[in-house]
Amino acid sequence: MFAQRLRPRRLRISENVRSMVRETTLSVKDFVYPIFVVPGENVCEPIPSMPGCNHLSVDKAVELAKEIASLGIPAVEVFGLPEYKDEIGSSAWDMTSPVQRAIAAIKKEVPDLVIVGDVCLCQYTTHGHCGRLDGHYVDNDATLPLLQNVAVSQAEAGADIIAPSDMMDGRVRAIREALDDRGMTNVSIMSYAVKYASGYYGPFRDAADSAPQFGDRKQYQMDPANAHEAMKEVDLDIAEGADIIMVKPALAYLDIVHRVRERIEYPVAVYNVSGEYAMVKAAAQNGWIDEKRIVLETLTSMKRAGADIIITYHAIDAAKWLKE
Ligand code: PBG
Ligand code: ZN
């Protein structure tokens, strides 16, 4: 009889042995939790398309930030719904808008929590596009000064990291310049360098009221079929001064995460987006999957693919599960 000598199962024999040879570990320190701030006071309204997430007024956002910090999660990313919208999205750099007020209030009350500001215009423009329009075309270069305004206003409010998600060419350089000109040289840039034109953003667009009113975002966000182009985007954003490179969405693009990880010596972030979150929540609510197990397995796969940072709506639940 054939003598079996090579037995990978030996190293799976017990939990302690498995833990000795485990290659990837998920930690609460990997997470960034996204929050949605709205006008008003004492507001905590569930977001229907994203069960477990809420629209929060600034006071409630500060309360949540304290809980986030006490769980050991190192960072929040702040998104907002403004008081008013116009053609150019000027409420995006209004210091009295919910985002700027939330950043300032969280910085004051929870000073150690890292604050990431999402820089884009789609939540703030009447047309819902991520830049300034020229007819029906999003004008790249005319958008850059507006993004500089947003980045500077968030940094002045107290953001530690600026995260441009608009996908205009040259915005990392423009934002770096605007920050440096004002002496804000220690504010980092986490670029949404590789952001695909994805169907997975649907629930977020409901939550942020940011769906385009005509057309789509395919003239500025990337074609899901492209991988070489992702490497080009990464190289450009690093050359322009990005400190952290993000790939978004995460789950359907883990091959891209892996390729980016192999290519660069910078931290890599992934955005585990709203559609990925909503699918898990819906299946869990139906009793079709084990939510805890699926979430931890999925987040671990993002680490294994090469991510250092995971922006995820599961962060609070996952932080609690990792403690157990
Ligand atoms: C804004 C922005 C989007 C997301 C983050 N910033 C949506 C979009 O591009 O339409 C998506 C986040 C998510 O789906 O969780 N540009
Ligand atoms: Zn946008």
mmCIF file of C-alpha atoms and ligand atoms in Angstrom:
data_model
loop_
_atom_site.group_PDB
_atom_site.id
_atom_site.type_symbol
_atom_site.label_atom_id
_atom_site.label_comp_id
_atom_site.label_asym_id
_atom_site.label_seq_id
_atom_site.Cartn_x
_atom_site.Cartn_y
_atom_site.Cartn_z
ATOM 1 C CA MET A 1 0.000 0.000 0.000
ATOM 2 C CA PHE A 2 1.080 3.586 -0.704
ATOM 3 C CA ALA A 3 2.555 5.131 2.483
ATOM 4 C CA GLN A 4 1.170 8.612 2.979
ATOM 5 C CA ARG A 5 4.027 10.850 4.221
ATOM 6 C CA LEU A 6 2.972 14.305 3.156
ATOM 7 C CA ARG A 7 0.123 15.352 5.393
ATOM 8 C CA PRO A 8 -0.935 19.043 5.464
ATOM 9 C CA ARG A 9 -3.642 17.976 7.932
ATOM 10 C CA ARG A 10 -0.997 17.581 10.697
ATOM 11 C CA LEU A 11 -0.908 21.338 11.087
ATOM 12 C CA ARG A 12 -4.692 21.558 11.392
ATOM 13 C CA ILE A 13 -4.927 19.131 14.297
ATOM 14 C CA SER A 14 -5.909 21.588 17.068
ATOM 15 C CA GLU A 15 -6.767 25.232 17.550
ATOM 16 C CA ASN A 16 -3.386 25.933 19.140
ATOM 17 C CA VAL A 17 -1.466 24.358 16.272
ATOM 18 C CA ARG A 18 -3.626 26.196 13.765
ATOM 19 C CA SER A 19 -2.976 29.454 15.577
ATOM 20 C CA MET A 20 0.800 28.854 15.410
ATOM 21 C CA VAL A 21 0.779 28.568 11.616
ATOM 22 C CA ARG A 22 -1.905 31.165 10.882
ATOM 23 C CA GLU A 23 -0.629 33.559 8.225
ATOM 24 C CA THR A 24 -3.137 36.398 8.454
ATOM 25 C CA THR A 25 -4.653 38.065 11.477
ATOM 26 C CA LEU A 26 -7.477 40.524 11.578
ATOM 27 C CA SER A 27 -7.240 43.257 14.195
ATOM 28 C CA VAL A 28 -9.507 46.043 15.375
ATOM 29 C CA LYS A 29 -6.586 48.329 14.478
ATOM 30 C CA ASP A 30 -7.202 47.579 10.783
ATOM 31 C CA PHE A 31 -10.594 49.293 10.759
ATOM 32 C CA VAL A 32 -11.998 52.651 9.750
ATOM 33 C CA TYR A 33 -15.701 53.182 10.510
ATOM 34 C CA PRO A 34 -17.693 55.435 8.111
ATOM 35 C CA ILE A 35 -20.353 57.746 9.584
ATOM 36 C CA PHE A 36 -23.065 59.886 7.949
ATOM 37 C CA VAL A 37 -23.752 63.245 9.560
ATOM 38 C CA VAL A 38 -26.869 65.321 8.928
ATOM 39 C CA PRO A 39 -28.231 68.727 9.965
ATOM 40 C CA GLY A 40 -30.199 69.101 13.195
ATOM 41 C CA GLU A 41 -29.803 67.942 16.758
ATOM 42 C CA ASN A 42 -30.534 64.693 18.531
ATOM 43 C CA VAL A 43 -31.059 62.919 15.190
ATOM 44 C CA CYS A 44 -30.422 59.169 14.906
ATOM 45 C CA GLU A 45 -32.369 57.875 11.890
ATOM 46 C CA PRO A 46 -31.836 54.339 10.583
ATOM 47 C CA ILE A 47 -30.658 54.129 6.956
ATOM 48 C CA PRO A 48 -33.026 51.584 5.331
ATOM 49 C CA SER A 49 -30.600 50.306 2.678
ATOM 50 C CA MET A 50 -27.803 49.837 5.251
ATOM 51 C CA PRO A 51 -29.252 48.085 8.330
ATOM 52 C CA GLY A 52 -27.293 48.997 11.461
ATOM 53 C CA CYS A 53 -26.142 52.370 10.065
ATOM 54 C CA ASN A 54 -27.785 55.672 10.966
ATOM 55 C CA HIS A 55 -27.977 59.287 9.903
ATOM 56 C CA LEU A 56 -26.567 61.179 12.888
ATOM 57 C CA SER A 57 -26.623 64.807 13.912
ATOM 58 C CA VAL A 58 -23.294 66.183 15.114
ATOM 59 C CA ASP A 59 -24.066 65.621 18.831
ATOM 60 C CA LYS A 60 -24.973 61.966 18.154
ATOM 61 C CA ALA A 61 -21.920 61.517 15.934
ATOM 62 C CA VAL A 62 -19.733 62.608 18.846
ATOM 63 C CA GLU A 63 -21.418 60.023 21.108
ATOM 64 C CA LEU A 64 -20.784 57.311 18.521
ATOM 65 C CA ALA A 65 -17.181 58.453 18.076
ATOM 66 C CA LYS A 66 -16.629 57.893 21.800
ATOM 67 C CA GLU A 67 -17.985 54.345 21.497
ATOM 68 C CA ILE A 68 -15.825 53.704 18.429
ATOM 69 C CA ALA A 69 -12.720 54.865 20.269
ATOM 70 C CA SER A 70 -13.568 52.810 23.358
ATOM 71 C CA LEU A 71 -13.769 49.681 21.188
ATOM 72 C CA GLY A 72 -10.198 50.347 20.038
ATOM 73 C CA ILE A 73 -11.114 51.290 16.455
ATOM 74 C CA PRO A 74 -8.475 53.867 15.463
ATOM 75 C CA ALA A 75 -10.375 55.944 12.882
ATOM 76 C CA VAL A 76 -13.672 57.256 11.497
ATOM 77 C CA GLU A 77 -14.426 58.528 8.011
ATOM 78 C CA VAL A 78 -16.932 61.356 7.924
ATOM 79 C CA PHE A 79 -19.564 61.688 5.169
ATOM 80 C CA GLY A 80 -22.315 64.253 5.233
ATOM 81 C CA LEU A 81 -25.650 65.400 3.960
ATOM 82 C CA PRO A 82 -25.626 69.181 3.648
ATOM 83 C CA GLU A 83 -28.196 71.840 4.500
ATOM 84 C CA TYR A 84 -28.300 73.050 0.863
ATOM 85 C CA LYS A 85 -27.127 71.980 -2.592
ATOM 86 C CA ASP A 86 -26.132 74.083 -5.595
ATOM 87 C CA GLU A 87 -24.574 73.734 -9.057
ATOM 88 C CA ILE A 88 -20.968 73.675 -7.779
ATOM 89 C CA GLY A 89 -21.495 71.983 -4.398
ATOM 90 C CA SER A 90 -20.400 74.930 -2.283
ATOM 91 C CA SER A 91 -21.850 73.471 0.944
ATOM 92 C CA ALA A 92 -18.971 70.937 0.702
ATOM 93 C CA TRP A 93 -16.553 73.600 1.980
ATOM 94 C CA ASP A 94 -18.955 75.548 4.206
ATOM 95 C CA MET A 95 -17.441 75.535 7.714
ATOM 96 C CA THR A 96 -20.972 75.453 9.179
ATOM 97 C CA SER A 97 -21.956 72.277 7.255
ATOM 98 C CA PRO A 98 -22.494 69.050 9.233
ATOM 99 C CA VAL A 99 -19.205 67.461 8.079
ATOM 100 C CA GLN A 100 -16.998 70.369 9.148
ATOM 101 C CA ARG A 101 -18.870 70.758 12.454
ATOM 102 C CA ALA A 102 -18.685 67.006 13.128
ATOM 103 C CA ILE A 103 -14.953 66.893 12.403
ATOM 104 C CA ALA A 104 -14.320 69.789 14.782
ATOM 105 C CA ALA A 105 -16.559 68.381 17.518
ATOM 106 C CA ILE A 106 -15.069 64.874 17.347
ATOM 107 C CA LYS A 107 -11.528 66.266 17.310
ATOM 108 C CA LYS A 108 -12.349 68.258 20.448
ATOM 109 C CA GLU A 109 -14.142 65.486 22.367
ATOM 110 C CA VAL A 110 -12.178 62.424 21.175
ATOM 111 C CA PRO A 111 -8.776 63.894 20.246
ATOM 112 C CA ASP A 112 -6.953 60.587 19.700
ATOM 113 C CA LEU A 113 -9.437 59.226 17.184
ATOM 114 C CA VAL A 114 -8.072 59.622 13.640
ATOM 115 C CA ILE A 115 -10.512 61.548 11.444
ATOM 116 C CA VAL A 116 -10.689 60.880 7.713
ATOM 117 C CA GLY A 117 -12.577 63.421 5.593
ATOM 118 C CA ASP A 118 -14.145 62.190 2.348
ATOM 119 C CA VAL A 119 -13.557 64.808 -0.324
ATOM 120 C CA CYS A 120 -16.112 64.806 -3.139
ATOM 121 C CA LEU A 121 -18.905 66.986 -4.471
ATOM 122 C CA CYS A 122 -21.684 64.505 -5.362
ATOM 123 C CA GLN A 123 -23.484 64.862 -2.012
ATOM 124 C CA TYR A 124 -23.442 68.650 -2.407
ATOM 125 C CA THR A 125 -24.300 69.305 -6.063
ATOM 126 C CA THR A 126 -27.885 69.531 -7.344
ATOM 127 C CA HIS A 127 -26.925 67.280 -10.285
ATOM 128 C CA GLY A 128 -25.229 64.645 -8.104
ATOM 129 C CA HIS A 129 -21.995 64.459 -10.118
ATOM 130 C CA CYS A 130 -18.581 64.483 -8.460
ATOM 131 C CA GLY A 131 -17.354 67.620 -10.227
ATOM 132 C CA ARG A 132 -18.192 70.900 -11.903
ATOM 133 C CA LEU A 133 -20.303 70.572 -15.047
ATOM 134 C CA ASP A 134 -19.706 72.011 -18.468
ATOM 135 C CA GLY A 135 -23.002 71.106 -20.099
ATOM 136 C CA HIS A 136 -23.314 67.391 -19.349
ATOM 137 C CA TYR A 137 -19.541 66.897 -19.107
ATOM 138 C CA VAL A 138 -17.728 66.864 -15.777
ATOM 139 C CA ASP A 139 -14.925 69.395 -16.297
ATOM 140 C CA ASN A 140 -11.785 67.963 -14.717
ATOM 141 C CA ASP A 141 -9.609 71.050 -14.337
ATOM 142 C CA ALA A 142 -12.446 73.346 -13.282
ATOM 143 C CA THR A 143 -13.222 70.865 -10.490
ATOM 144 C CA LEU A 144 -9.729 70.894 -8.940
ATOM 145 C CA PRO A 145 -10.009 74.289 -7.184
ATOM 146 C CA LEU A 146 -13.331 73.204 -5.662
ATOM 147 C CA LEU A 147 -11.760 69.997 -4.313
ATOM 148 C CA GLN A 148 -8.938 72.099 -2.875
ATOM 149 C CA ASN A 149 -11.579 74.161 -1.038
ATOM 150 C CA VAL A 150 -13.170 71.020 0.409
ATOM 151 C CA ALA A 151 -9.843 69.508 1.500
ATOM 152 C CA VAL A 152 -8.655 72.725 3.134
ATOM 153 C CA SER A 153 -11.961 73.258 4.963
ATOM 154 C CA GLN A 154 -11.894 69.711 6.366
ATOM 155 C CA ALA A 155 -8.250 69.987 7.386
ATOM 156 C CA GLU A 156 -8.966 73.325 9.058
ATOM 157 C CA ALA A 157 -11.853 71.711 10.922
ATOM 158 C CA GLY A 158 -9.416 69.090 12.247
ATOM 159 C CA ALA A 159 -9.271 66.174 9.792
ATOM 160 C CA ASP A 160 -6.057 64.150 10.058
ATOM 161 C CA ILE A 161 -6.412 62.428 6.685
ATOM 162 C CA ILE A 162 -7.975 63.766 3.492
ATOM 163 C CA ALA A 163 -9.529 61.124 1.235
ATOM 164 C CA PRO A 164 -10.453 62.364 -2.260
ATOM 165 C CA SER A 165 -13.050 60.053 -3.869
ATOM 166 C CA ASP A 166 -13.975 62.111 -6.933
ATOM 167 C CA MET A 167 -11.599 60.501 -9.511
ATOM 168 C CA MET A 168 -10.547 63.746 -11.212
ATOM 169 C CA ASP A 169 -7.051 63.605 -12.752
ATOM 170 C CA GLY A 170 -4.451 65.569 -10.807
ATOM 171 C CA ARG A 171 -6.496 66.082 -7.660
ATOM 172 C CA VAL A 172 -3.951 64.528 -5.299
ATOM 173 C CA ARG A 173 -1.325 67.004 -6.438
ATOM 174 C CA ALA A 174 -3.768 69.911 -6.282
ATOM 175 C CA ILE A 175 -4.855 68.984 -2.751
ATOM 176 C CA ARG A 176 -1.270 68.407 -1.535
ATOM 177 C CA GLU A 177 -0.336 71.847 -2.855
ATOM 178 C CA ALA A 178 -3.311 73.561 -1.239
ATOM 179 C CA LEU A 179 -2.599 71.926 2.136
ATOM 180 C CA ASP A 180 1.135 72.664 2.008
ATOM 181 C CA ASP A 181 0.553 76.294 1.001
ATOM 182 C CA ARG A 182 -1.384 76.713 4.249
ATOM 183 C CA GLY A 183 1.254 74.998 6.355
ATOM 184 C CA MET A 184 -0.834 71.822 6.827
ATOM 185 C CA THR A 185 2.074 69.588 5.869
ATOM 186 C CA ASN A 186 1.174 66.893 8.420
ATOM 187 C CA VAL A 187 -2.280 66.219 7.010
ATOM 188 C CA SER A 188 -2.104 62.935 5.081
ATOM 189 C CA ILE A 189 -3.783 62.059 1.801
ATOM 190 C CA MET A 190 -5.471 58.685 1.435
ATOM 191 C CA SER A 191 -6.315 58.596 -2.245
ATOM 192 C CA TYR A 192 -9.215 56.624 -3.667
ATOM 193 C CA ALA A 193 -6.667 55.849 -6.376
ATOM 194 C CA VAL A 194 -8.429 52.834 -7.850
ATOM 195 C CA LYS A 195 -12.150 53.487 -7.756
ATOM 196 C CA TYR A 196 -14.341 51.525 -10.122
ATOM 197 C CA ALA A 197 -17.679 52.576 -11.624
ATOM 198 C CA SER A 198 -19.480 49.996 -9.513
ATOM 199 C CA GLY A 199 -23.027 48.863 -8.881
ATOM 200 C CA TYR A 200 -21.980 48.183 -5.300
ATOM 201 C CA TYR A 201 -22.373 51.863 -4.328
ATOM 202 C CA GLY A 202 -26.180 51.749 -4.605
ATOM 203 C CA PRO A 203 -27.091 51.682 -0.897
ATOM 204 C CA PHE A 204 -24.586 54.486 -0.154
ATOM 205 C CA ARG A 205 -26.148 56.726 -2.799
ATOM 206 C CA ASP A 206 -29.514 56.288 -1.066
ATOM 207 C CA ALA A 207 -27.891 57.009 2.285
ATOM 208 C CA ALA A 208 -25.940 60.043 1.063
ATOM 209 C CA ASP A 209 -28.558 61.272 -1.422
ATOM 210 C CA SER A 210 -25.757 61.430 -3.998
ATOM 211 C CA ALA A 211 -27.014 59.564 -7.074
ATOM 212 C CA PRO A 212 -26.289 61.372 -10.361
ATOM 213 C CA GLN A 213 -29.420 63.055 -11.704
ATOM 214 C CA PHE A 214 -28.495 62.172 -15.310
ATOM 215 C CA GLY A 215 -26.047 59.728 -16.872
ATOM 216 C CA ASP A 216 -23.554 57.789 -14.771
ATOM 217 C CA ARG A 217 -19.996 58.119 -13.458
ATOM 218 C CA LYS A 218 -18.270 56.068 -16.175
ATOM 219 C CA GLN A 219 -16.418 59.052 -17.637
ATOM 220 C CA TYR A 220 -14.457 59.451 -14.393
ATOM 221 C CA GLN A 221 -14.649 56.211 -12.367
ATOM 222 C CA MET A 222 -12.824 53.153 -13.723
ATOM 223 C CA ASP A 223 -14.092 50.364 -15.962
ATOM 224 C CA PRO A 224 -14.500 47.177 -13.830
ATOM 225 C CA ALA A 225 -12.832 45.199 -16.628
ATOM 226 C CA ASN A 226 -9.462 46.965 -16.239
ATOM 227 C CA ALA A 227 -6.444 45.957 -14.144
ATOM 228 C CA HIS A 228 -3.440 47.517 -15.940
ATOM 229 C CA GLU A 229 -5.196 50.859 -15.751
ATOM 230 C CA ALA A 230 -5.433 50.429 -11.977
ATOM 231 C CA MET A 231 -1.631 50.234 -11.790
ATOM 232 C CA LYS A 232 -1.411 53.437 -13.828
ATOM 233 C CA GLU A 233 -3.766 55.212 -11.394
ATOM 234 C CA VAL A 234 -1.708 53.997 -8.431
ATOM 235 C CA ASP A 235 1.586 55.185 -9.963
ATOM 236 C CA LEU A 236 0.140 58.609 -10.742
ATOM 237 C CA ASP A 237 -1.304 59.145 -7.265
ATOM 238 C CA ILE A 238 1.972 58.168 -5.616
ATOM 239 C CA ALA A 239 3.871 60.524 -7.924
ATOM 240 C CA GLU A 240 1.394 63.273 -6.966
ATOM 241 C CA GLY A 241 2.005 62.761 -3.245
ATOM 242 C CA ALA A 242 -0.550 60.267 -1.911
ATOM 243 C CA ASP A 243 0.408 58.727 1.455
ATOM 244 C CA ILE A 244 -2.052 55.799 1.375
ATOM 245 C CA ILE A 245 -3.513 54.103 -1.707
ATOM 246 C CA MET A 246 -7.088 52.818 -1.697
ATOM 247 C CA VAL A 247 -8.839 50.226 -3.846
ATOM 248 C CA LYS A 248 -12.641 50.381 -3.984
ATOM 249 C CA PRO A 249 -14.837 48.297 -3.896
ATOM 250 C CA ALA A 250 -13.032 45.486 -2.075
ATOM 251 C CA LEU A 251 -14.614 42.082 -2.535
ATOM 252 C CA ALA A 252 -14.954 41.901 -6.324
ATOM 253 C CA TYR A 253 -11.481 43.487 -6.716
ATOM 254 C CA LEU A 254 -9.198 41.457 -4.425
ATOM 255 C CA ASP A 255 -7.022 40.560 -7.430
ATOM 256 C CA ILE A 256 -6.373 44.292 -7.831
ATOM 257 C CA VAL A 257 -5.617 44.660 -4.107
ATOM 258 C CA HIS A 258 -3.055 41.876 -4.409
ATOM 259 C CA ARG A 259 -1.416 43.415 -7.473
ATOM 260 C CA VAL A 260 -1.232 46.842 -5.848
ATOM 261 C CA ARG A 261 0.277 45.294 -2.703
ATOM 262 C CA GLU A 262 3.004 43.604 -4.763
ATOM 263 C CA ARG A 263 3.716 46.803 -6.676
ATOM 264 C CA ILE A 264 4.135 49.515 -4.046
ATOM 265 C CA GLU A 265 5.794 50.180 -0.690
ATOM 266 C CA TYR A 266 2.939 52.334 0.607
ATOM 267 C CA PRO A 267 0.047 51.375 2.877
ATOM 268 C CA VAL A 268 -2.905 49.896 0.987
ATOM 269 C CA ALA A 269 -6.503 50.517 2.047
ATOM 270 C CA VAL A 270 -9.678 48.853 0.805
ATOM 271 C CA TYR A 271 -13.233 50.132 0.999
ATOM 272 C CA ASN A 272 -15.671 47.348 1.879
ATOM 273 C CA VAL A 273 -18.550 49.299 0.318
ATOM 274 C CA SER A 274 -22.248 49.671 1.045
ATOM 275 C CA GLY A 275 -23.452 47.050 -1.457
ATOM 276 C CA GLU A 276 -21.089 44.439 -0.039
ATOM 277 C CA TYR A 277 -22.382 45.280 3.430
ATOM 278 C CA ALA A 278 -26.057 45.282 2.438
ATOM 279 C CA MET A 279 -25.813 41.831 0.781
ATOM 280 C CA VAL A 280 -24.417 40.287 3.959
ATOM 281 C CA LYS A 281 -26.997 42.045 6.138
ATOM 282 C CA ALA A 282 -29.902 40.951 3.938
ATOM 283 C CA ALA A 283 -28.814 37.309 3.850
ATOM 284 C CA ALA A 284 -28.177 37.328 7.608
ATOM 285 C CA GLN A 285 -31.604 38.828 8.322
ATOM 286 C CA ASN A 286 -33.124 35.987 6.321
ATOM 287 C CA GLY A 287 -31.225 33.452 8.372
ATOM 288 C CA TRP A 288 -29.397 32.237 5.265
ATOM 289 C CA ILE A 289 -25.854 32.853 6.504
ATOM 290 C CA ASP A 290 -23.995 33.088 9.808
ATOM 291 C CA GLU A 291 -23.280 36.825 9.884
ATOM 292 C CA LYS A 292 -20.358 36.798 12.324
ATOM 293 C CA ARG A 293 -18.586 33.999 10.521
ATOM 294 C CA ILE A 294 -19.116 35.483 7.060
ATOM 295 C CA VAL A 295 -18.033 38.981 8.104
ATOM 296 C CA LEU A 296 -14.825 37.834 9.800
ATOM 297 C CA GLU A 297 -13.999 35.517 6.888
ATOM 298 C CA THR A 298 -14.582 38.302 4.359
ATOM 299 C CA LEU A 299 -12.548 40.898 6.262
ATOM 300 C CA THR A 300 -9.726 38.361 6.695
ATOM 301 C CA SER A 301 -9.706 37.782 2.926
ATOM 302 C CA MET A 302 -9.131 41.514 2.420
ATOM 303 C CA LYS A 303 -6.117 41.388 4.761
ATOM 304 C CA ARG A 304 -4.822 38.245 3.049
ATOM 305 C CA ALA A 305 -5.084 39.961 -0.341
ATOM 306 C CA GLY A 306 -2.798 42.681 1.006
ATOM 307 C CA ALA A 307 -4.849 45.420 2.640
ATOM 308 C CA ASP A 308 -3.413 47.200 5.674
ATOM 309 C CA ILE A 309 -6.534 49.286 6.287
ATOM 310 C CA ILE A 310 -10.195 48.250 5.870
ATOM 311 C CA ILE A 311 -12.913 50.880 5.713
ATOM 312 C CA THR A 312 -16.019 48.953 6.714
ATOM 313 C CA TYR A 313 -19.546 49.414 8.066
ATOM 314 C CA HIS A 314 -18.992 46.098 9.904
ATOM 315 C CA ALA A 315 -16.241 47.663 12.056
ATOM 316 C CA ILE A 316 -18.246 48.023 15.278
ATOM 317 C CA ASP A 317 -19.667 44.477 15.166
ATOM 318 C CA ALA A 318 -16.335 43.018 14.092
ATOM 319 C CA ALA A 319 -14.482 44.847 16.886
ATOM 320 C CA LYS A 320 -16.857 43.254 19.419
ATOM 321 C CA TRP A 321 -16.538 39.793 17.849
ATOM 322 C CA LEU A 322 -12.749 39.995 17.826
ATOM 323 C CA LYS A 323 -12.834 40.686 21.575
ATOM 324 C CA GLU A 324 -14.806 37.527 22.364
HETATM 325 C C1 PBG B 1 -18.582 59.638 -3.286
HETATM 326 C C2 PBG B 1 -18.445 58.307 -2.647
HETATM 327 C C3 PBG B 1 -19.120 57.118 -2.944
HETATM 328 C C4 PBG B 1 -18.719 56.181 -1.998
HETATM 329 C C5 PBG B 1 -17.792 56.807 -1.176
HETATM 330 N N1 PBG B 1 -17.624 58.115 -1.605
HETATM 331 C C6 PBG B 1 -20.161 56.777 -3.924
HETATM 332 C C7 PBG B 1 -20.041 57.061 -5.374
HETATM 333 O O1 PBG B 1 -18.966 57.176 -5.962
HETATM 334 O O2 PBG B 1 -21.116 57.187 -5.939
HETATM 335 C C8 PBG B 1 -19.234 54.776 -1.909
HETATM 336 C C9 PBG B 1 -19.214 54.181 -0.563
HETATM 337 C C10 PBG B 1 -20.055 52.979 -0.416
HETATM 338 O O3 PBG B 1 -20.738 52.498 -1.335
HETATM 339 O O4 PBG B 1 -20.050 52.443 0.723
HETATM 340 N N2 PBG B 1 -17.862 59.827 -4.440
HETATM 341 ZN ZN ZN B 2 -18.581 61.716 -5.619
#
